[in-house]
Short mmCIF file of C-alpha atoms in Angstrom, two decimals:
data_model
loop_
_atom_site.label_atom_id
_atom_site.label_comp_id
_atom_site.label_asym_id
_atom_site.label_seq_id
_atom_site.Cartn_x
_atom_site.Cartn_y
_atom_site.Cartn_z
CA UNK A 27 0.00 0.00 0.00
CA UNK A 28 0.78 3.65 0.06
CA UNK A 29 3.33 4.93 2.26
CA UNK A 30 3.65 9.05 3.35
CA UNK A 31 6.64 10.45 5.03
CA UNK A 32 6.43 13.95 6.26
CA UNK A 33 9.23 16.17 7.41
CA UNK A 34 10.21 17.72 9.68
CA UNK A 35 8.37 16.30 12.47
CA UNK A 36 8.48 19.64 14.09
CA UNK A 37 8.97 23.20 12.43
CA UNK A 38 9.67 26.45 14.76
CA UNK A 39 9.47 29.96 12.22
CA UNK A 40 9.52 33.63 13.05
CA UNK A 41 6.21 35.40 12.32
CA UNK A 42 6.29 36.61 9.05
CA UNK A 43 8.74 34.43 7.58
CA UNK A 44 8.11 31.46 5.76
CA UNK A 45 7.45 27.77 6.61
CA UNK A 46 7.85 24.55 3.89
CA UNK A 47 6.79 21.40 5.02
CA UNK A 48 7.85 18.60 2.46
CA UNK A 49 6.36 14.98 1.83
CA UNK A 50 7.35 12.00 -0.38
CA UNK A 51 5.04 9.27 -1.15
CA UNK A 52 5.98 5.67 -2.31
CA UNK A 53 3.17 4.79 -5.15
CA UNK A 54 3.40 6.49 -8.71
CA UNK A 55 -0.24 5.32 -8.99
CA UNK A 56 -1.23 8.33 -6.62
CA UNK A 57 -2.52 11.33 -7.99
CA UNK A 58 -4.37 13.27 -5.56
CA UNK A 59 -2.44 14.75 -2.67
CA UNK A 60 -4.50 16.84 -0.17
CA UNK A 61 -2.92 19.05 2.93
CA UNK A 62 -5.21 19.15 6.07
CA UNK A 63 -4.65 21.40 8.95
CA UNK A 64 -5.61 20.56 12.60
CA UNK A 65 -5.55 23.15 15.66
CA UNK A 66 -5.58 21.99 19.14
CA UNK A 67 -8.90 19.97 20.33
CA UNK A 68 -10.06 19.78 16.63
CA UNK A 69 -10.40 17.40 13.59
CA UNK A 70 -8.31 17.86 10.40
CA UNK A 71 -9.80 20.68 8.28
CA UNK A 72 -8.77 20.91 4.27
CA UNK A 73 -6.89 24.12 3.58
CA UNK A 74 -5.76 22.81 -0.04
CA UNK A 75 -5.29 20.14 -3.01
CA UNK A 76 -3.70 19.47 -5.75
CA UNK A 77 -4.30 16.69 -8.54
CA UNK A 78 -1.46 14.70 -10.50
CA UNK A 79 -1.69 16.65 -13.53
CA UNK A 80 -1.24 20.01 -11.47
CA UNK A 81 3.01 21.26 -10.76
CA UNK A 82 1.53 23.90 -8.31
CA UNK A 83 -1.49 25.55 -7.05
CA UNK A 84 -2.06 28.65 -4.91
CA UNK A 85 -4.30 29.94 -2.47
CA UNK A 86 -3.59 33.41 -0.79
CA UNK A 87 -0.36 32.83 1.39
CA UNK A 88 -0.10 28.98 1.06
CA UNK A 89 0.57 26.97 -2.15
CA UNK A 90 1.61 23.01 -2.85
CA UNK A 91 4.04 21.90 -4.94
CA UNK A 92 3.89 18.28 -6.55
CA UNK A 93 7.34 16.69 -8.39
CA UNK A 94 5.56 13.63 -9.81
CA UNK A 95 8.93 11.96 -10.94
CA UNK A 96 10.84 12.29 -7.71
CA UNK A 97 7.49 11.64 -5.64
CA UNK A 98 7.25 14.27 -3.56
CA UNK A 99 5.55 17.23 -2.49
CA UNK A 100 5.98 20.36 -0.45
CA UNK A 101 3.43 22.92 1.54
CA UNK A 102 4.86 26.62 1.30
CA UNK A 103 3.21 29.34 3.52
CA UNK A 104 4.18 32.56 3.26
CA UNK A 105 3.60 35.93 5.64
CA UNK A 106 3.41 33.35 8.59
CA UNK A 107 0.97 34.64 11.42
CA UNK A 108 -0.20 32.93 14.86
CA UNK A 109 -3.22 31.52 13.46
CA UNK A 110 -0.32 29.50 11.65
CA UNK A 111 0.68 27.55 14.43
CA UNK A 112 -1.29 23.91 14.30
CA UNK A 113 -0.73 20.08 12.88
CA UNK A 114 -0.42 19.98 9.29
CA UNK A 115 -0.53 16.45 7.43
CA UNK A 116 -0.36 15.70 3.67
CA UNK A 117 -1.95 12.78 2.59
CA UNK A 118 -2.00 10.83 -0.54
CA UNK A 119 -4.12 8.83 -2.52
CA UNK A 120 -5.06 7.11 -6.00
CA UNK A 121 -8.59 8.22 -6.40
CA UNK A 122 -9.66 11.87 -6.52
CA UNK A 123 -11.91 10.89 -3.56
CA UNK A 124 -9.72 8.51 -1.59
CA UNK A 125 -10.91 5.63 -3.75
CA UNK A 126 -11.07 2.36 -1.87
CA UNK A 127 -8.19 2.59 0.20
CA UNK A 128 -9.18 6.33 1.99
CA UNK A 129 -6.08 8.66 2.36
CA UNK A 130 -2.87 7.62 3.76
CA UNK A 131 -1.44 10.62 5.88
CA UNK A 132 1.90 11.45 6.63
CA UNK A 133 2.87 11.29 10.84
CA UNK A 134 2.53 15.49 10.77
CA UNK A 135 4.20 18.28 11.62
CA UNK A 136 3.53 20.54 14.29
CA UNK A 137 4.27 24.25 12.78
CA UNK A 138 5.00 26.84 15.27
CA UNK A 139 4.64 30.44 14.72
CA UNK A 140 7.53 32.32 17.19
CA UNK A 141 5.87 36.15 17.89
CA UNK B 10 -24.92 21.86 8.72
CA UNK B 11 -23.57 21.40 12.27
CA UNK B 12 -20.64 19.22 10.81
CA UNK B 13 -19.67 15.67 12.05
CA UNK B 14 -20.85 14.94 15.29
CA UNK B 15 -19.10 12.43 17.40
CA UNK B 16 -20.11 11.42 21.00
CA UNK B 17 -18.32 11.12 23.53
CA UNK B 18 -16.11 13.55 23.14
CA UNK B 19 -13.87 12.03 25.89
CA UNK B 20 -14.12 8.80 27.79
CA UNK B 21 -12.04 7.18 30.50
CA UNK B 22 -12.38 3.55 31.02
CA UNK B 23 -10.95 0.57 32.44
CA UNK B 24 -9.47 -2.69 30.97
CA UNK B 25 -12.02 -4.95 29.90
CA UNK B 26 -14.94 -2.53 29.41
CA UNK B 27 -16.88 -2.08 26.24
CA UNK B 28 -16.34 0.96 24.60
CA UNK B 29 -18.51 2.51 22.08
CA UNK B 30 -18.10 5.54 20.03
CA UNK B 31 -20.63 7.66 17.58
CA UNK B 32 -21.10 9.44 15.00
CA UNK B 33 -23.35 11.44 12.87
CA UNK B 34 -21.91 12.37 9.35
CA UNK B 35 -22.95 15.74 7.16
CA UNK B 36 -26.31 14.66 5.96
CA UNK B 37 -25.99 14.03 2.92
CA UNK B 38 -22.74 12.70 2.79
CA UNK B 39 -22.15 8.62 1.58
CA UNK B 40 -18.92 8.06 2.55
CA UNK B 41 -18.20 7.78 5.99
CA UNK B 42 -14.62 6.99 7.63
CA UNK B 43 -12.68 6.25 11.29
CA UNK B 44 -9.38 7.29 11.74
CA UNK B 45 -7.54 6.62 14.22
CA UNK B 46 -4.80 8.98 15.81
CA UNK B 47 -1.90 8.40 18.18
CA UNK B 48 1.52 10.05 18.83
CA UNK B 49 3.05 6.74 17.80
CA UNK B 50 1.20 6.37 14.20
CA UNK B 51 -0.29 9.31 13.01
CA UNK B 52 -3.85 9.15 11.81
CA UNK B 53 -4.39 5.19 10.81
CA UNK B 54 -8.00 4.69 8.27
CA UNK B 55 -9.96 1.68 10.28
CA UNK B 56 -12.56 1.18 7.96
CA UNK B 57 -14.49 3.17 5.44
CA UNK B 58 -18.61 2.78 4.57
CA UNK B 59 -20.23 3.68 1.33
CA UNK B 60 -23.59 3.90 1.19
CA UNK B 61 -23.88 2.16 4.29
CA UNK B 62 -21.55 -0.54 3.34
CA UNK B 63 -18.11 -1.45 5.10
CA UNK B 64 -15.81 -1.21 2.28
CA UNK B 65 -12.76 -1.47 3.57
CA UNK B 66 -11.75 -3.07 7.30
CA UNK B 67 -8.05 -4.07 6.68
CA UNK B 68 -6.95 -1.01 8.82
CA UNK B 69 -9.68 -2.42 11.93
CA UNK B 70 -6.78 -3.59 14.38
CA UNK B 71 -8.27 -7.04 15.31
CA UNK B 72 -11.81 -8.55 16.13
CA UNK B 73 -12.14 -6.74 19.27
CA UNK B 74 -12.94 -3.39 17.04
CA UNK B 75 -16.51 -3.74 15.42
CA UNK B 76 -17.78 -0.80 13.47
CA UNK B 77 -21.55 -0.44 12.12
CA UNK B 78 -23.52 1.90 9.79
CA UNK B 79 -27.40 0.46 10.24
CA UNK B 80 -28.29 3.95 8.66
CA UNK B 81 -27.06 7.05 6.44
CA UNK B 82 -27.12 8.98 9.39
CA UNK B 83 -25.46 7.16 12.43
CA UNK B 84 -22.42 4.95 12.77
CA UNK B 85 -20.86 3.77 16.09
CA UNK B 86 -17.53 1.73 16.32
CA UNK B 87 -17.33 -0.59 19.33
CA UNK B 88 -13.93 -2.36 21.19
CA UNK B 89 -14.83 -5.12 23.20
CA UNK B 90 -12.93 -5.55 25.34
CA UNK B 91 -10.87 -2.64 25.66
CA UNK B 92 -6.91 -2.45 26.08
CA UNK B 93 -4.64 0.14 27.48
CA UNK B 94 -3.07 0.20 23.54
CA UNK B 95 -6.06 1.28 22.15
CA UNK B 96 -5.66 5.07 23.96
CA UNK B 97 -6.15 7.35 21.33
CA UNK B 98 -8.49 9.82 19.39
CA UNK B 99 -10.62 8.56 17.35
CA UNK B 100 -12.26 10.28 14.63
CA UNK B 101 -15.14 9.84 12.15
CA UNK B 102 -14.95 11.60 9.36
CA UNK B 103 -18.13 12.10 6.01
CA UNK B 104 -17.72 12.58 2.49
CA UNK B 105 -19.78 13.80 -0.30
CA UNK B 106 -20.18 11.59 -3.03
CA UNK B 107 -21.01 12.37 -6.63
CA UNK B 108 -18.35 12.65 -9.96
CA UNK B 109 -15.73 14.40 -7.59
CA UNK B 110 -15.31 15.42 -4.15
CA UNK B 111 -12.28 15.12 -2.61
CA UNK B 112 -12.42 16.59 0.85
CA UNK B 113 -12.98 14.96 3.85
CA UNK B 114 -14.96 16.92 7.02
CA UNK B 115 -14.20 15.53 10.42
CA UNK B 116 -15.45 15.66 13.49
CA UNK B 117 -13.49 17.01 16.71
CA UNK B 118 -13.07 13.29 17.64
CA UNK B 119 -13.56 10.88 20.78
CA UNK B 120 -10.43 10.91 22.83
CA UNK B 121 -10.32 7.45 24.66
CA UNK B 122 -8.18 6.52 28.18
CA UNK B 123 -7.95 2.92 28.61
CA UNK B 124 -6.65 2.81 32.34
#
């Protein structure tokens, strides 16, 4: 099956500076990799996608990179601000929906926004 | 919509004891998931229903997890009997269905204390 590795584990930025968060992903037969954010006490909320046939997509201060030949894929954010700070997990799947097999998230990685 | 609702939100338990959790997906919604999350592993898919149908168990750790969907709107997932190991949060999580949807809502999740 699938297999996600996120890193790093942990990621400590200055406000207003910026924060990449990088996964790779073991089967070329995935072409849907989502990003899901989750704050303290909460469940995993969707702040963006992108599809196989997609090298980067945007959305205000955050964007996702995908490098289909080396199997990986990064989360940039930009301006960081407090709100920032939270879990953040990429995930990876075949299907645009999560197909049969769901979505196989990476471990995480706890961003946190230094004031 | 008032989201994914899961009940309890916590519960503390003791060895032995049944344990079961709840949830009401987005109505609507036809796909309905558990996750699993620990420190150790991340968020781990347990099983997935479709239309009311388990799909997918091969995540469900071993026979003493049951999970059940007797209706679109209501799905509980049971351990009998409960372990110290099986300390976690556990979330459900709905989906909508049609040609393409990709995003998954959760709920805030049931965090469980096996003492």
């Amino acid at each position: 099956g699938e297999n996600v590795e996120q890193h790093p584990s942990t990621l400590s930025v200055q406000e207003g500076d910026s924060a990449v968060i990088k996964c790779t992903y073991s089967d070329s037969a995935s072409n849907y990799f989502p990003w899901y954010k989750q704050e303290l006490g909460k469940g995993p909320q969707l702040i963006i996608d992108i599809r196989s046939n997609v090298g980067e997509k945007k959305d205000q201060r955050i964007a996702v990179t995908l490098n289909k030949t080396a199997k990986h894929f990064s989360l940039h954010i930009t301006e960081t601000q407090p709100e920032d700070s939270a879990v953040y997990f990429c995930a990876a799947s075949i299907a645009p929906g999560g197909g049969a097999d769901g979505l196989t998230f990476g471990k995480g990685t706890h961003l946190i926004i230094q004031p | 919509d008032a989201g994914v609702i899961q009940s309890p939100r916590h519960e503390v338990t003791e060895m032995g004891q049944e344990v079961t959790l709840r949830c009401k997906p987005i109505s609507g919604h036809n796909s309905l998931f558990w996750y699993r999350q620990t420190m150790m592993r991340g968020l781990e898919l347990l099983i997935y229903f479709n239309n009311n149908v388990p799909i997918d168990d091969s995540g469900m750790p071993e026979d003493r997890f049951s999970a059940k969907m007797p209706n679109a709107s209501f799905s509980t997932l049971k351990i009998q009997p409960s372990e110290p190991r099986d300390s976690a949060v556990y979330f459900c999580a709905s989906r909508a269905g049609g040609t393409y949807t990709g995003e998954l809502f959760f709920g805030e999740g049931s965090r469980l204390t096996v003492l």
